[in-house]
Short mmCIF file of C-alpha atoms in Angstrom, two decimals:
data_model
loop_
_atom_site.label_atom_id
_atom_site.label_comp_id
_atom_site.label_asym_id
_atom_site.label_seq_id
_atom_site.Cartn_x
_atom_site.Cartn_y
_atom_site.Cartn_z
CA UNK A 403 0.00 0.00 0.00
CA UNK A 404 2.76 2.60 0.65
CA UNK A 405 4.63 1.85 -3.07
CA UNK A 406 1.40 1.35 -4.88
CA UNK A 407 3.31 -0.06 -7.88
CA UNK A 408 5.92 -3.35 -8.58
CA UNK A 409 6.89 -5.93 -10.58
CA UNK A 410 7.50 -9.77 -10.68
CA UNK A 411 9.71 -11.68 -13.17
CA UNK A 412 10.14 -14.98 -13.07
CA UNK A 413 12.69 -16.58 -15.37
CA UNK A 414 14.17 -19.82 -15.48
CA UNK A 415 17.65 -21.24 -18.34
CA UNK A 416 18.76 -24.72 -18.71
CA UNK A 417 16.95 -27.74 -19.63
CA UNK A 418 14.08 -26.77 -17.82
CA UNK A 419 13.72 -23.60 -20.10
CA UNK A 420 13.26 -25.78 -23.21
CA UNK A 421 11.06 -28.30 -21.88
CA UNK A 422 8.47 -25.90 -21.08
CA UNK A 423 9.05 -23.26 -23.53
CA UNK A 424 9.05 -26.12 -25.93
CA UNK A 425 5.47 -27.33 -23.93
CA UNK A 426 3.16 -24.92 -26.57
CA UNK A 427 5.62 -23.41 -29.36
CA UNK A 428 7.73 -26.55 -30.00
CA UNK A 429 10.90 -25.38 -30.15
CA UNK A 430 14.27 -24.93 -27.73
CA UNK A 431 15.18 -21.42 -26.08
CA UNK A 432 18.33 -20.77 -23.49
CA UNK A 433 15.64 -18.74 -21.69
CA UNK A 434 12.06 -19.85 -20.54
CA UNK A 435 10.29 -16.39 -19.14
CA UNK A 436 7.04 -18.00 -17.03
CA UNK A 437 6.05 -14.36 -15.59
CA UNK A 438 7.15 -11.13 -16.40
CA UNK A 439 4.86 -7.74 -15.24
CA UNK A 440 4.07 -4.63 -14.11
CA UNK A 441 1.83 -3.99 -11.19
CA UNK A 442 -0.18 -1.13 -9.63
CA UNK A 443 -2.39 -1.04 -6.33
CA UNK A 444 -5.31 1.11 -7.83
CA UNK A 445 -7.29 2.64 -5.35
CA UNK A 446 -10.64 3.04 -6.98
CA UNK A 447 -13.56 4.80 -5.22
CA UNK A 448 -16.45 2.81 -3.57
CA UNK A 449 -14.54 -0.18 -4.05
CA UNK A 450 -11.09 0.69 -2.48
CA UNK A 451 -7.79 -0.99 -3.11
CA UNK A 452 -7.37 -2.98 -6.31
CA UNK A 453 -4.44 -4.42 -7.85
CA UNK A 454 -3.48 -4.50 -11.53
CA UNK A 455 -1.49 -6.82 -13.06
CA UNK A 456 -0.10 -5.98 -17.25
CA UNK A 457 1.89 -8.73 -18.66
CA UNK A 458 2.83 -12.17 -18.34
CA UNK A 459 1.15 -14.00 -15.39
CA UNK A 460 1.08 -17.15 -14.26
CA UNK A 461 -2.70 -18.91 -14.43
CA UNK A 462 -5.47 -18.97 -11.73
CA UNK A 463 -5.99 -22.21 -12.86
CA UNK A 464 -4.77 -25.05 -10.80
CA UNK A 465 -3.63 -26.51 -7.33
CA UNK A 466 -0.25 -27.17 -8.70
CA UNK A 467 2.11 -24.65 -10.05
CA UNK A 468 5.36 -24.27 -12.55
CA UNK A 469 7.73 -23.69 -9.54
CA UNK A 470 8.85 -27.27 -8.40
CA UNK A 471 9.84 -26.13 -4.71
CA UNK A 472 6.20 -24.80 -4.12
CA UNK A 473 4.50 -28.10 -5.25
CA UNK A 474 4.61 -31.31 -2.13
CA UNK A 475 5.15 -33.56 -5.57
CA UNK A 476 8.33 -33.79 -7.57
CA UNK A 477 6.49 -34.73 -10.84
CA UNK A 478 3.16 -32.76 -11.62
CA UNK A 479 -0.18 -34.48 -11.91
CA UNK A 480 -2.42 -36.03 -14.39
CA UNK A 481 -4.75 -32.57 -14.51
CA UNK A 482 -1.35 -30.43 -14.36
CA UNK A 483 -0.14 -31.81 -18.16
CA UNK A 484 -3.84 -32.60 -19.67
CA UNK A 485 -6.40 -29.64 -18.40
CA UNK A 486 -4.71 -26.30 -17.18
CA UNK A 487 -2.54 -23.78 -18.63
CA UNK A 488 1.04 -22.38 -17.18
CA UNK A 489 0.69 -18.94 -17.88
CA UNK A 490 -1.08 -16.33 -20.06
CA UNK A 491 -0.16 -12.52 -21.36
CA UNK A 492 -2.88 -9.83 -20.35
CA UNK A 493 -4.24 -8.13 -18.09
CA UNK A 494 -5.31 -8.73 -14.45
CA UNK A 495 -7.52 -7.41 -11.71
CA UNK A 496 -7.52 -8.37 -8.29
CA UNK A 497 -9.60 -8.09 -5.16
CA UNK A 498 -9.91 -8.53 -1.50
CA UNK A 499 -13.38 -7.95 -0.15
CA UNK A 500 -12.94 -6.13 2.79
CA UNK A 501 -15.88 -7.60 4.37
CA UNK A 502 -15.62 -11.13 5.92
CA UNK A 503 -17.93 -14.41 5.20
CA UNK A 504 -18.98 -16.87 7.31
CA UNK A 505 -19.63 -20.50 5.78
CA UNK A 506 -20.79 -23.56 7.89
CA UNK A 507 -20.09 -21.53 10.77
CA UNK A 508 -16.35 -20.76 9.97
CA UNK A 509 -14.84 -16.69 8.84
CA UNK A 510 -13.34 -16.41 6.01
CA UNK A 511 -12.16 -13.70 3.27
CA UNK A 512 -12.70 -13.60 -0.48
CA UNK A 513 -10.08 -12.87 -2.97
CA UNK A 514 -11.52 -11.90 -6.57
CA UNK A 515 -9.20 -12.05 -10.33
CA UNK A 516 -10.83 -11.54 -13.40
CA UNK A 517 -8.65 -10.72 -16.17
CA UNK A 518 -8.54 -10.83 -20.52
CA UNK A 519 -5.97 -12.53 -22.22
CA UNK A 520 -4.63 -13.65 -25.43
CA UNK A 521 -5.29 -17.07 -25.06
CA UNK A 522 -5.51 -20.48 -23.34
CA UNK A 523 -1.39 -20.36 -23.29
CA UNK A 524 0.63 -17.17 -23.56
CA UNK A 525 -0.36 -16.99 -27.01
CA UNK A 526 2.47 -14.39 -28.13
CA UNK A 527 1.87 -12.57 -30.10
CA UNK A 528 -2.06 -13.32 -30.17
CA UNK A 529 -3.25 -15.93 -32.28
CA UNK A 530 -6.44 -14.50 -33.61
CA UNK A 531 -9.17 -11.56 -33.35
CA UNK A 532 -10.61 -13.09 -30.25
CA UNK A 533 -9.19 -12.69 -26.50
CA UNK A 534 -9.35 -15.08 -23.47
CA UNK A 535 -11.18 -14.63 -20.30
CA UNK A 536 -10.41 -16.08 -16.96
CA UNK A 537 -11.28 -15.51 -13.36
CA UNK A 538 -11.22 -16.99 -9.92
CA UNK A 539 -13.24 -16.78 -7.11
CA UNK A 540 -11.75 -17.84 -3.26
CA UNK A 541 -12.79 -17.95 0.02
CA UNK A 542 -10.07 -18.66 2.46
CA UNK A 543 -10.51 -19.83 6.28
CA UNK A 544 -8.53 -20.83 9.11
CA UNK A 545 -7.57 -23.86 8.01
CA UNK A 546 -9.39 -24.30 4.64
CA UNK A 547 -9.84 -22.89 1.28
CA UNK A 548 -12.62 -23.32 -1.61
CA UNK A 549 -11.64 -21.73 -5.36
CA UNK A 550 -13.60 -21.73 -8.45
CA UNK A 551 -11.91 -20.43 -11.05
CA UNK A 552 -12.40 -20.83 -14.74
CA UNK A 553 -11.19 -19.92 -18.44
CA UNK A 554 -12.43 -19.84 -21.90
CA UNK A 555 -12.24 -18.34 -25.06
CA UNK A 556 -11.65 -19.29 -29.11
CA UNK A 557 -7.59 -19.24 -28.52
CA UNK A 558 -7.12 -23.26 -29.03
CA UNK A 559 -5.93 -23.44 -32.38
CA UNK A 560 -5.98 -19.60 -33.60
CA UNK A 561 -9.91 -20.69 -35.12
CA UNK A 562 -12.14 -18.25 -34.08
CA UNK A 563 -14.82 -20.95 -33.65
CA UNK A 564 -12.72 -23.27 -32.03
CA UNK A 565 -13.41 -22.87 -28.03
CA UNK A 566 -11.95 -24.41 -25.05
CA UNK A 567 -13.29 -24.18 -21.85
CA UNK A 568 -12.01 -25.27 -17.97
CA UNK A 569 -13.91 -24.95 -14.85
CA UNK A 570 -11.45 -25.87 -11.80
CA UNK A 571 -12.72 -26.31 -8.14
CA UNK A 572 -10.03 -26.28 -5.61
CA UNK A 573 -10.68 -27.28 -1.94
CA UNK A 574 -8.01 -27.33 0.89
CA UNK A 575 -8.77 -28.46 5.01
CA UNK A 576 -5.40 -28.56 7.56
CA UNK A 577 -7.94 -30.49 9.87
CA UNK A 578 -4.79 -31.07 11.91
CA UNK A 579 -1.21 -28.69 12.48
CA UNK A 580 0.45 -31.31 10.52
CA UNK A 581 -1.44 -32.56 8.01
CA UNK A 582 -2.93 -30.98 4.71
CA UNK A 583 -5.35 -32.06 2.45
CA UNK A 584 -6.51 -30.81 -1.08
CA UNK A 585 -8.68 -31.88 -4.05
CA UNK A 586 -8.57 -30.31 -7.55
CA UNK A 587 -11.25 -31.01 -9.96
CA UNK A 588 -11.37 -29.85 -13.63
CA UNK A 589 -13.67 -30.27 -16.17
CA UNK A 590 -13.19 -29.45 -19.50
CA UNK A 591 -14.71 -28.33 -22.82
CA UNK A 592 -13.46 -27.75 -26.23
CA UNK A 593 -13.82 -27.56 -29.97
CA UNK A 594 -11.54 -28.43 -32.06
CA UNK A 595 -11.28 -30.47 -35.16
CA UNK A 596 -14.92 -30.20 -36.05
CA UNK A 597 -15.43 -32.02 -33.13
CA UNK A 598 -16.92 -31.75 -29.25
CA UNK A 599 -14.26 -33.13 -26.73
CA UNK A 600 -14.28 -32.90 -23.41
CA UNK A 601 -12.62 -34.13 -20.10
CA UNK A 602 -12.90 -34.51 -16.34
CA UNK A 603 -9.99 -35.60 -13.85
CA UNK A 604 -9.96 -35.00 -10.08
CA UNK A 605 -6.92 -35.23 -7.69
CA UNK A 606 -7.02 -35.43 -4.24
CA UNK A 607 -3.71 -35.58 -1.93
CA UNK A 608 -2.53 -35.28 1.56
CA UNK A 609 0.64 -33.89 3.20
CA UNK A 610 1.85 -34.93 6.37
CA UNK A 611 4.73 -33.32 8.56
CA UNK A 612 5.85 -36.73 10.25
CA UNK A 613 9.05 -34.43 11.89
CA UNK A 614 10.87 -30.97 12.00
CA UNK A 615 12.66 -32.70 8.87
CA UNK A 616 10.40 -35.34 7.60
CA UNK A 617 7.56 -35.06 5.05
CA UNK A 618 5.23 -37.38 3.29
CA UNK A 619 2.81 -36.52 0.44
CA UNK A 620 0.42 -39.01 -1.05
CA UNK A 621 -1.43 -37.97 -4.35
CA UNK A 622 -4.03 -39.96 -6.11
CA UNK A 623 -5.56 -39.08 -9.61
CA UNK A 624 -8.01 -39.81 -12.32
CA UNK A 625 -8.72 -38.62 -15.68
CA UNK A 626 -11.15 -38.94 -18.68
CA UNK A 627 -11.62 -37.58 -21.66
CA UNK A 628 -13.39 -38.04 -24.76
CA UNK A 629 -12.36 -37.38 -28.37
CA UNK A 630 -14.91 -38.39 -30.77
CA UNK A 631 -12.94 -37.16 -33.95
CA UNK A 632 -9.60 -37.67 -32.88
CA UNK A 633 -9.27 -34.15 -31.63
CA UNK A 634 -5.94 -32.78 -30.07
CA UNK A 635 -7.12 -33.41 -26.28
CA UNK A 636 -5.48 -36.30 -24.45
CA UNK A 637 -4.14 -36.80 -20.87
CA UNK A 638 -1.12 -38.87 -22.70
CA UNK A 639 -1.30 -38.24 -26.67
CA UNK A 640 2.12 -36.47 -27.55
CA UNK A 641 -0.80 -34.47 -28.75
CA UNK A 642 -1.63 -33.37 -25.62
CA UNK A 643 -1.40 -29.04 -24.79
CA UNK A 644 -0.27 -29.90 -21.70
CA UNK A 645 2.99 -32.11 -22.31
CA UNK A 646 5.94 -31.77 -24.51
CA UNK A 647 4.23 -30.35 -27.17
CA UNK A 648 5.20 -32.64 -29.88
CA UNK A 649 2.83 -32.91 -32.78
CA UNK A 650 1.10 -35.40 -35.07
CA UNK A 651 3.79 -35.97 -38.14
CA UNK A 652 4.32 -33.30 -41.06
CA UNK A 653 1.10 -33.72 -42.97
CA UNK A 654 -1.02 -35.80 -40.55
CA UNK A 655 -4.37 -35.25 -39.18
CA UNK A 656 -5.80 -37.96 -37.46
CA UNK A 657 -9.55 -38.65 -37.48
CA UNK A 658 -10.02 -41.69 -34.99
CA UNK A 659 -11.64 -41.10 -32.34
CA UNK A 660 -10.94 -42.55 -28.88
CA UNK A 661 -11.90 -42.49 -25.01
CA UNK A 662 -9.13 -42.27 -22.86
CA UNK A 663 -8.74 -43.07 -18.74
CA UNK A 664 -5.78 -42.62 -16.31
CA UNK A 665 -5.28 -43.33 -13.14
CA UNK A 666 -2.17 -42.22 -11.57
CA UNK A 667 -0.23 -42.92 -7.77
CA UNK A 668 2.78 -40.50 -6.79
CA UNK A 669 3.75 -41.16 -3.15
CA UNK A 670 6.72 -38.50 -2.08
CA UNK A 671 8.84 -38.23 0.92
CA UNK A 672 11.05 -35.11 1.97
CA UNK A 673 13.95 -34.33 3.90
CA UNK A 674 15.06 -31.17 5.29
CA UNK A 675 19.02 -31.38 5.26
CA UNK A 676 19.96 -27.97 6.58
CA UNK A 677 18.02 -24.81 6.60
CA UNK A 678 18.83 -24.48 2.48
CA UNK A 679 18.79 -27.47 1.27
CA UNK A 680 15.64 -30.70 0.87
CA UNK A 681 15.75 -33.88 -0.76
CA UNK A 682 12.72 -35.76 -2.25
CA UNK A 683 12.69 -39.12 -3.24
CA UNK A 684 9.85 -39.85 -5.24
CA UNK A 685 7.76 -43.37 -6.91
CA UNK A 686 4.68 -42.80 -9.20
CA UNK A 687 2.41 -44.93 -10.87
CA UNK A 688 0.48 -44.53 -14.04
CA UNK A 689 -2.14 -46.57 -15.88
CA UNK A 690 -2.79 -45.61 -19.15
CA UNK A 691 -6.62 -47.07 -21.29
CA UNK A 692 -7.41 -46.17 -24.81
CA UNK A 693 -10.81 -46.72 -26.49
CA UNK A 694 -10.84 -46.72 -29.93
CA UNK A 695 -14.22 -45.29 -31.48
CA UNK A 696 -14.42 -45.22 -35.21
CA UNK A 697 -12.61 -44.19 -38.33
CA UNK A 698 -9.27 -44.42 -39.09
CA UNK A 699 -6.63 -41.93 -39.54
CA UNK A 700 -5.86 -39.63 -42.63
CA UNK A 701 -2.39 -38.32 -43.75
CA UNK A 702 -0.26 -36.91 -46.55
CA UNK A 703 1.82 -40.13 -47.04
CA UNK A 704 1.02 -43.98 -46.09
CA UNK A 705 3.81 -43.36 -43.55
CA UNK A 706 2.52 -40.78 -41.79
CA UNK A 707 -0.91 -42.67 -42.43
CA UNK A 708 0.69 -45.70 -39.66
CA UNK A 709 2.22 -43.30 -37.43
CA UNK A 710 -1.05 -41.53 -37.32
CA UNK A 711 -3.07 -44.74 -36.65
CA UNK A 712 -0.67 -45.71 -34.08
CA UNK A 713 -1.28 -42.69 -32.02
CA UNK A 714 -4.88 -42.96 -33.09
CA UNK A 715 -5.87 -46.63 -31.24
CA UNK A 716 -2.54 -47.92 -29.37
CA UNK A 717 -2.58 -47.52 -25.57
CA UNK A 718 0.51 -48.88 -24.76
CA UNK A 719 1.94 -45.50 -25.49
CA UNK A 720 5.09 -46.27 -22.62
CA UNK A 721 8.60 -47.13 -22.87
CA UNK A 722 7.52 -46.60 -26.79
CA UNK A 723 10.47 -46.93 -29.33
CA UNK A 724 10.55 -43.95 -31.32
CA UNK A 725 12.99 -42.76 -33.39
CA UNK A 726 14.77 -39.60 -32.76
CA UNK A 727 13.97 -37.68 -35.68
CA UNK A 728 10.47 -38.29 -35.14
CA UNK A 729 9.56 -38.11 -30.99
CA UNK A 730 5.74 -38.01 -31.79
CA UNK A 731 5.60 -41.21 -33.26
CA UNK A 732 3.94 -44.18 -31.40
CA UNK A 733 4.92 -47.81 -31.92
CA UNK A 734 4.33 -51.22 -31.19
CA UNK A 735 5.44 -53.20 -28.03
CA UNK A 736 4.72 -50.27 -25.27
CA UNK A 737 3.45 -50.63 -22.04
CA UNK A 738 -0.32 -49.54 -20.91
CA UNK A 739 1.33 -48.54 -17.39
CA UNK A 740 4.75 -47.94 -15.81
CA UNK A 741 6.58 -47.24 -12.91
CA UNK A 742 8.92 -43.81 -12.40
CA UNK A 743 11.03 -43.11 -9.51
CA UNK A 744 12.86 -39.98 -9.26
CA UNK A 745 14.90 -37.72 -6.88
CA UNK A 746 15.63 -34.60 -7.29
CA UNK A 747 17.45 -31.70 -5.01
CA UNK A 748 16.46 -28.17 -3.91
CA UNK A 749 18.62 -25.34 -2.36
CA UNK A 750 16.93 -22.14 -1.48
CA UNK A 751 19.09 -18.84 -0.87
#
């Protein structure tokens, strides 16, 4: 209140730059900017202090975030990769009623964003004629939390008539000083390929403080979606918006459509070293069905034609053996699960 104006950037190099700046424009950069913006606390008559956000911005959408440190997991979930953007350029406006609500007899305060942006990802420059809009809704507690928050707009594909929508629910409880609990749930519409696909995955986890040093986190998801033309909207596909963004061959458009279901298992323990530094060990479990519906799919040349059809109706899409040149490519022999384990390091200055 006594500056009235900021900014945030939030910049990351290195491998993990072009992983996710590869996620949605398919390519490697040295540097991966998630948020970069200007801010100003506006204080607007009758409805007092508001804050403005112009730029880059990370999305309301989501219990996990980019930033490993802040997430209990070491590998992000199931809804993370297949329902909710990272981040979005535009414009923000936020709000903290001053008043306070009470619900099922507890206080609480509500925090308000609703902002415009260029499109389901950062979408930069802007894709089309049409803009994005997004907002969230949260009441926050003692010791719980409930957020509604929600995007849409005709940003998917740069299509002004292809729409994707996601409604998120978030809802935390600390019932106890050492244990947390929280359950996201998405559901999601789109349009996209002449088609009507949509998806629904909930995740619910716990995280429990077992000493000064000692942490445990248990997270349990599942997913479905349904693609009735073979539409890019999968929890696995290398189609998917939400993994590596890899794409369907040069030439290829597939037209099979397919139901899809994943369950996934990540248990996670922690350990507090010194003040600076925390280990995680990590083991995760995913189980991978796809349905095939109809069709088959269509492509330039017969071998983009297989490749296609692979990706179309195979769901044992791990420990695939693709070629190099061609990552998006889906083969025979996979698995239709697997199990990860993974450790990784964090030192905070």
């Amino acid at each position: 209140p006594e500056q009235r104006s900021g900014f945030r950037a939030d910049i990351t190099t290195g491998k993990i730059a072009d992983i996710f700046d590869g996620r949605f424009h398919g390519s490697d950069h040295t540097l991966w900017v998630h948020q970069a913006n200007i801010q100003y606390l506006a204080d607007i008559p009758k409805v007092g202090d508001v804050k403005l956000t112009l730029g880059k911005f990370a999305t309301l959408i989501g219990y996990e975030v980019v930033q490993a440190p802040y997430n209990h997991n070491v590998s992000r979930g199931v809804l993370w990769a297949a329902f909710q953007p990272i981040d979005h350029l535009g414009f923000l406006m936020s709000k903290t009623l001053d008043t306070r609500f009470h619900f099922l007899g507890s206080e609480g305060v509500i925090d308000l964003d609703f902002g415009v942006v260029n499109g389901f990802t950062d979408n930069d420059p802007d894709i089309n004629h049409s803009k994005t809009w997004t907002g969230r809704a949260r009441m926050t507690g003692e010791n719980w939390s409930i957020a509604v928050a929600g995007i849409t707009g005709a940003e998917f594909s740069g299509s002004e008539s292809e729409k994707i929508t996601v409604l998120d629910v978030i809802m935390t409880w600390d019932p106890f000083t050492d244990l947390s609990l929280w359950m996201n749930f998405d559901r999601m519409w789109s349009n996209t390929n002449g088609a009507d696909p949509d998806g629904w995955g909930i995740s619910v986890g716990g995280h429990y403080t077992i000493t000064e040093r000692l942490s445990a986190t248990l997270r349990v998801e599942f997913a479905q979606t349904e693609n009735p033309a073979g539409a890019v909207f999968s929890t696995f596909s290398p189609n998917s918006p939400g993994l590596t963004g890899a794409v369907l061959p040069s030439g290829a458009r597939s037209s099979v459509g397919w139901d899809e279901e994943t369950l996934s298992i990540t248990g996670t323990l922690a350990y507090q070293l010194s003040d600076q530094i925390k280990v995680r060990g990590e083991i995760r479990w995913d189980d991978y069905e796809r349905f095939c519906r109809r069709g088959r799919a269509i492509a330039g040349t017969t071998a983009n034609n297989l490749q296609a059809n692979a990706i179309g109706c195979s769901d044992s899409i791990f420990n695939e053996r693709s070629t190099d040149t061609n990552p998006a490519a889906l083969v025979g022999g996979g698995d239709s699960d697997q199990l990860v384990a993974g450790v990784d390091v964090i030192y905070e200055f």
